[in-house]
Coordinates of C-alpha atoms in Angstrom, one line a residue:
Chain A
X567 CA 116.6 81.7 78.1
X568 CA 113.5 78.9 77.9
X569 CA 115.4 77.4 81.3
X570 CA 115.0 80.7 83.1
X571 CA 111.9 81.5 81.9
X572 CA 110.8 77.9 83.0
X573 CA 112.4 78.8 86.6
X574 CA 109.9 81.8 86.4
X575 CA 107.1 80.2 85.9
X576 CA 107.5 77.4 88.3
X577 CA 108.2 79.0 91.0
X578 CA 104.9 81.1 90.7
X579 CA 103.3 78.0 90.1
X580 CA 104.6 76.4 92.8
X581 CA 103.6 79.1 95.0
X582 CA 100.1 80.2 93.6
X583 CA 99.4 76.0 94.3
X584 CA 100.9 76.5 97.8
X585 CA 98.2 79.8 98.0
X586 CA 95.4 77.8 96.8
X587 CA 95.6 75.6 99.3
X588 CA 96.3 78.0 102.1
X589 CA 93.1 80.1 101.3
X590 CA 91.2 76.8 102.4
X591 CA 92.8 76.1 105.5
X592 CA 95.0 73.8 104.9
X593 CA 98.8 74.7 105.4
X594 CA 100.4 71.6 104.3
X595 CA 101.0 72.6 100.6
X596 CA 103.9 75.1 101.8
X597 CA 105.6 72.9 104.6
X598 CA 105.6 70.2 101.7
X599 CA 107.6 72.7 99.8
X600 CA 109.6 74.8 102.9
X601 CA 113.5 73.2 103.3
X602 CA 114.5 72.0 106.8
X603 CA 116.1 75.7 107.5
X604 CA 113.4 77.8 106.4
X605 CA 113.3 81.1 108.3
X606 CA 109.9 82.7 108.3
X607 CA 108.2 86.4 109.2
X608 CA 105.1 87.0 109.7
X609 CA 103.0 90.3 111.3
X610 CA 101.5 88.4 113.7
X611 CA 104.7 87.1 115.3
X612 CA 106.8 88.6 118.1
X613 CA 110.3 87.0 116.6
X614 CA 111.4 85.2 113.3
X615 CA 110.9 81.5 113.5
X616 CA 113.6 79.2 112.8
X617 CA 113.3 75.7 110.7
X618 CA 111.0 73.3 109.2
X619 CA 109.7 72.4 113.0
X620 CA 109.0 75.6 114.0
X621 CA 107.2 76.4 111.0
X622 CA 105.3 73.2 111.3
X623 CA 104.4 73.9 115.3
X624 CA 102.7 77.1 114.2
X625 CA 100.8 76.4 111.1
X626 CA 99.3 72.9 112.6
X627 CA 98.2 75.7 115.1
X628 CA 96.2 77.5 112.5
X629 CA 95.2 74.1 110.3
X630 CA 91.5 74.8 109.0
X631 CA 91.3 78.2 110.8
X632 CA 92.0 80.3 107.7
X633 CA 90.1 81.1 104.6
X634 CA 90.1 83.8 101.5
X635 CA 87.2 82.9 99.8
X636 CA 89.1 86.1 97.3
X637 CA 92.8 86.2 96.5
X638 CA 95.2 87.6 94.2
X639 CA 98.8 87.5 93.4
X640 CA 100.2 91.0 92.3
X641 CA 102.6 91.6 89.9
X642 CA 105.1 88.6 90.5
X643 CA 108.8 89.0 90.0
X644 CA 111.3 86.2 90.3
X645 CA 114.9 87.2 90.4
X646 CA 117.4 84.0 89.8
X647 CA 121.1 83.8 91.4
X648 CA 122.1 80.4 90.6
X649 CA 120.1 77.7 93.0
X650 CA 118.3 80.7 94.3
X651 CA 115.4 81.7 93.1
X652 CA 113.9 85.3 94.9
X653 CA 109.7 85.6 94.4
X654 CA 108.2 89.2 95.5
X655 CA 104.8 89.8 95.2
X656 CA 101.4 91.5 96.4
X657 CA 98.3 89.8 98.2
X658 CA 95.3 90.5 98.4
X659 CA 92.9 88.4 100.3
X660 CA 89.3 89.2 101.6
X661 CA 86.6 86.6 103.0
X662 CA 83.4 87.8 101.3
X663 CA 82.2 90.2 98.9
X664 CA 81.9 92.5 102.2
X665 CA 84.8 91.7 104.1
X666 CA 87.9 94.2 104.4
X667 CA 90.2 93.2 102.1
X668 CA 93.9 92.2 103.7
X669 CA 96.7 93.5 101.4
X670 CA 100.4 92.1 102.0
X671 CA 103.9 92.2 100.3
X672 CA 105.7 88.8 100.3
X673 CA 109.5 87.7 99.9
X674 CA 110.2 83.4 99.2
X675 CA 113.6 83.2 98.6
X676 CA 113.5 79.3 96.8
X677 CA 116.5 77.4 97.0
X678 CA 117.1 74.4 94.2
X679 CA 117.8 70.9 96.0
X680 CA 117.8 67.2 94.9
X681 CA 114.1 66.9 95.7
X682 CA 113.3 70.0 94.1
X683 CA 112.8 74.1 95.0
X684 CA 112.5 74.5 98.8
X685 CA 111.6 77.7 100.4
X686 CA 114.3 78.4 102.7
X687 CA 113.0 82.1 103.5
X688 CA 109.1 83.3 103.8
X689 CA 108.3 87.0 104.9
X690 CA 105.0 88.3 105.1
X691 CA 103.6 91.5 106.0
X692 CA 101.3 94.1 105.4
X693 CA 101.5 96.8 103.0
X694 CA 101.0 100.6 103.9
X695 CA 97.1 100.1 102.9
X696 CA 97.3 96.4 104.6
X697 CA 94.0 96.3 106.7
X698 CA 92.3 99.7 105.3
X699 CA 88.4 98.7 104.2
X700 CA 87.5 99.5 100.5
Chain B
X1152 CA 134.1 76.6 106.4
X1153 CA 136.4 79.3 106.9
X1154 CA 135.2 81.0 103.9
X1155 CA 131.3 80.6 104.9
X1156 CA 132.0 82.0 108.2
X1157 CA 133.6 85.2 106.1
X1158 CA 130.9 85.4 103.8
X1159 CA 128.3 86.1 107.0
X1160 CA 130.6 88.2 109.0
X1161 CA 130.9 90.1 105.7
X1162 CA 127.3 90.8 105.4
X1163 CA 126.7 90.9 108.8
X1164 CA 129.1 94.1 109.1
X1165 CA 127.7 95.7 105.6
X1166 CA 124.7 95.6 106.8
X1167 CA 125.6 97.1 110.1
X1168 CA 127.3 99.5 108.5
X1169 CA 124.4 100.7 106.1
X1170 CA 122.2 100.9 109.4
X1171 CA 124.3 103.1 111.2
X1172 CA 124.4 105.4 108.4
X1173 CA 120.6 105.5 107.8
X1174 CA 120.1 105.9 111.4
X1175 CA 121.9 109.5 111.2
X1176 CA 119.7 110.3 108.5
X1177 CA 122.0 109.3 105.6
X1178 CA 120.4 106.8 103.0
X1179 CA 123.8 106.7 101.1
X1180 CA 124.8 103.9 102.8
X1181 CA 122.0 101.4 101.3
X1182 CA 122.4 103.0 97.9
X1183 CA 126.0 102.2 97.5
X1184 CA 125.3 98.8 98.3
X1185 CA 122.1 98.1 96.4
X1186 CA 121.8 96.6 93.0
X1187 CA 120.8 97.7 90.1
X1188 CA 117.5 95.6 89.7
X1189 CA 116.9 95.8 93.9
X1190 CA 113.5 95.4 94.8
X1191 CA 111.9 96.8 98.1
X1192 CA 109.2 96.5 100.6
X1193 CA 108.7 98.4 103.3
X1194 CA 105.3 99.3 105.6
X1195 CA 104.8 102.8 104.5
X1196 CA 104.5 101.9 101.0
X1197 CA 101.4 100.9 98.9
X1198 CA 103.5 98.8 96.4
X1199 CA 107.1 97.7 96.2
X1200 CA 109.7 99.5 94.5
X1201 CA 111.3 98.2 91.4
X1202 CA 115.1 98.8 91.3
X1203 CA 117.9 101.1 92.4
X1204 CA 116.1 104.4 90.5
X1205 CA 113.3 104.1 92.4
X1206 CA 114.5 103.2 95.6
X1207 CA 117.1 106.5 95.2
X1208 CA 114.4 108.5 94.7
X1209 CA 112.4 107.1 97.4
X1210 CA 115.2 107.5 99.9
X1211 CA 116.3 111.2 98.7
X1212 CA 113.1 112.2 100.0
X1213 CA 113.6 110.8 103.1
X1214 CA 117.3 111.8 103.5
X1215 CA 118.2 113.9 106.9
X1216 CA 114.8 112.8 108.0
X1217 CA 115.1 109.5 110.2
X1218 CA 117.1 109.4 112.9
X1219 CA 117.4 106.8 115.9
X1220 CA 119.7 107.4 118.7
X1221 CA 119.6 104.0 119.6
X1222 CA 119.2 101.0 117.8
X1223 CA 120.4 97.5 117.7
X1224 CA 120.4 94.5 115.1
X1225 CA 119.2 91.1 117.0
X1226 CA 119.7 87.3 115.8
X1227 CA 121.3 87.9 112.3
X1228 CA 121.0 85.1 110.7
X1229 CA 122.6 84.7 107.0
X1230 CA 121.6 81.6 104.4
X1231 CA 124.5 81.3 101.9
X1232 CA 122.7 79.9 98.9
X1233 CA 126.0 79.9 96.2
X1234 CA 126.6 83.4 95.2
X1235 CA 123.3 84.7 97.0
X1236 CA 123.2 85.5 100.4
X1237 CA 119.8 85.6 102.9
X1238 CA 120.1 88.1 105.8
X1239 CA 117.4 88.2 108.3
X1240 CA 117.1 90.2 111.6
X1241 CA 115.3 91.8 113.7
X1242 CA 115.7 95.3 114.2
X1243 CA 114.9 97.8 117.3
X1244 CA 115.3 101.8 117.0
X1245 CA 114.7 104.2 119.6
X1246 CA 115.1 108.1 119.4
X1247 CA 115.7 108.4 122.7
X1248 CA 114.9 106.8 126.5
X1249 CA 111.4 107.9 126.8
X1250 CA 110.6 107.8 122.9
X1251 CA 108.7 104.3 121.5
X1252 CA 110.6 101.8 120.4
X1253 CA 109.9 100.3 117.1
X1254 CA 110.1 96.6 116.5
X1255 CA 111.3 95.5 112.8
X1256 CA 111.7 92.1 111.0
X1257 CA 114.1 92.9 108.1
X1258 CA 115.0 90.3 104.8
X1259 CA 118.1 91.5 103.2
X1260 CA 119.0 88.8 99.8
X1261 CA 122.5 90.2 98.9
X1262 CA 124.1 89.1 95.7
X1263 CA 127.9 88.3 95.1
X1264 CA 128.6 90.7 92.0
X1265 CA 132.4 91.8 90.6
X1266 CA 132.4 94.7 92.3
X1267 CA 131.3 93.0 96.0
X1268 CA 127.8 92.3 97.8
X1269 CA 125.2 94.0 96.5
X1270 CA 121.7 93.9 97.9
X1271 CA 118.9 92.5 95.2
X1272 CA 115.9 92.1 97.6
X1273 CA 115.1 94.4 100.8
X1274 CA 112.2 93.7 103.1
X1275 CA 111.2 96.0 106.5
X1276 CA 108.1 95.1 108.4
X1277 CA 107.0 95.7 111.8
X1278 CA 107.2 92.6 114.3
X1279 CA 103.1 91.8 116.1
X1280 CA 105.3 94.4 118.7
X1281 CA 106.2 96.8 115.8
X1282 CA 105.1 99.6 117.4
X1283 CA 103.7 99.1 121.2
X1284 CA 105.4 101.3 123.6
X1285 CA 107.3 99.9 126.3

């Protein structure tokens, strides 16, 4: 029970740290922590990519482009099947006080490996009220 | 090796199966093959749906109501991570020649239970094409 409760809270960890850094523009805190298969979705993408390099061609794309001065993870659940560990949650990211919010669901499926858990699965997209104002 | 290669064809033709059903209308297929504790995204939703009573009720309003005369499943890819499996796909559906197409990118995490697969995490989201006309 204290080991998968400890799962649990590392993973979140690891990703909320992996957010953090995100929000400022800087991608390099999840492609230290995606695995050399990772598979990724995203909404602004016409296909799936397909391993660490891919992933790594398109974030350096975006390096220092994206910020969310605001953000909040939503009700994280982390559901454990052996050296898997499946994170679901809710974004919410705005620029400013006055921007629109952006609000997203997320699936990382984590995967436990020598070096430590590696996202080998990353789907983002936007919820129902994704890009409405408030 | 031979057993990996089963374990994808396996959830490869589950899931294939499932998606015919739904595409006549008929939700039954997903709920016989989703767990207990399944969580699910999907774009017309505000917030994600917290196990198999919720996504029941969720789909018995919808049952009879979605049909696609065509539709096809491209680049399956499955992840076997020990007694979890990662699906991912992309997914067109058409109602028919002149109708628009819509563009999906789909995470299935299916789980190896005693009774078979069973699918723990679902994910549907529209592709940066999701819905453009063609």
């Amino acid at each position: 029970m204290t080991m998968t409760m400890d799962v649990k809270h590392c993973i979140i960890e690891l990703e909320k740290t992996a957010l953090d850094r995100w929000c400022r523009g800087d991608p390099s805190g999840f492609l230290e922590i995606s695995a050399a298969d990772v598979v990724y979705f995203d909404p602004f993408l016409p296909t799936r990519l397909n391993g660490w390099r891919e992933l790594s061609h398109y974030y350096e794309s975006i390096r220092g482009k994206i910020f969310a001065l605001h953000h909040e993870m939503i009700a994280p659940l982390v559901q454990e099947i052996g050296d898997a560990a499946i994170l679901t949650f809710q974004f919410i990211s705005s620029g400013d006080d006055h921007a629109a919010e952006l609000r997203w669901n997320c699936t990382e499926v984590y995967r436990r490996q020598t070096e430590g858990w590696r996202i080998a699965q990353t789907h983002w997209s936007f919820t129902s009220q994704g890009t409405q104002e408030e």
